[in-house]
Coordinates of C-alpha atoms in Angstrom, one line a residue:
M1 CA 110.6 -43.7 -91.9
Q2 CA 109.4 -46.3 -89.4
K3 CA 110.8 -44.2 -86.5
T4 CA 108.8 -41.2 -87.7
L5 CA 105.6 -43.3 -87.8
D6 CA 106.3 -44.7 -84.4
L7 CA 106.7 -41.2 -83.0
V8 CA 103.4 -40.0 -84.7
R9 CA 101.6 -43.0 -83.2
A10 CA 103.0 -42.4 -79.8
F11 CA 102.0 -38.7 -80.0
A12 CA 98.4 -39.7 -81.0
R13 CA 98.2 -42.1 -78.0
E14 CA 99.5 -39.4 -75.6
E15 CA 96.7 -38.2 -73.3
D16 CA 98.5 -35.7 -71.1
G17 CA 97.9 -32.9 -73.5
V18 CA 94.3 -33.7 -73.9
T19 CA 93.9 -33.9 -70.1
A20 CA 95.5 -30.4 -69.8
I21 CA 93.1 -29.0 -72.4
E22 CA 90.1 -30.6 -70.6
Y23 CA 91.2 -29.0 -67.3
G24 CA 91.7 -25.7 -69.0
L25 CA 88.2 -25.8 -70.5
L26 CA 86.7 -26.8 -67.1
A27 CA 88.5 -23.9 -65.4
A28 CA 87.2 -21.5 -68.0
L29 CA 83.7 -22.8 -67.5
I30 CA 83.9 -22.4 -63.8
A31 CA 85.3 -18.9 -64.2
V32 CA 82.4 -17.9 -66.4
A33 CA 79.9 -19.3 -63.9
I34 CA 81.5 -17.3 -61.1
I35 CA 81.5 -14.1 -63.1
L36 CA 77.8 -14.6 -64.1
G37 CA 76.9 -15.4 -60.5
A38 CA 78.8 -12.4 -59.1
T39 CA 77.1 -10.1 -61.6
A40 CA 73.6 -11.3 -60.7
V41 CA 74.3 -11.0 -57.0
G42 CA 75.9 -7.6 -57.5
S43 CA 72.9 -6.3 -59.3
N44 CA 70.6 -7.5 -56.6
L45 CA 72.7 -6.0 -53.8
N46 CA 72.9 -2.7 -55.6
T47 CA 69.1 -2.6 -55.9
L48 CA 68.7 -3.6 -52.2
F49 CA 71.1 -0.9 -51.0
N50 CA 69.5 1.7 -53.2
N51 CA 66.1 0.8 -51.7
I52 CA 67.5 1.1 -48.2
G53 CA 69.1 4.4 -49.0
T54 CA 65.8 5.8 -50.4
K55 CA 63.9 4.7 -47.3
L56 CA 66.5 6.3 -45.0
K57 CA 66.2 9.6 -46.9
N58 CA 62.5 9.5 -46.5
V59 CA 62.7 9.0 -42.7
T60 CA 61.9 12.1 -40.7
V61 CA 63.5 12.7 -37.4
N62 CA 61.1 13.7 -34.6

């Protein structure tokens, strides 16, 4: 019984698993930030190129 309690205590003190979970959560947060940033930039670029395309269509060649 004492050996089991010692194993449980050692497991509770172990920090490697907690660190791995923290790194995983940090990586997920960074991925979400990148996706949101790319979406915002992509929308702005789409609008910019649509405006350029519209202006080019309206240009008359002399």
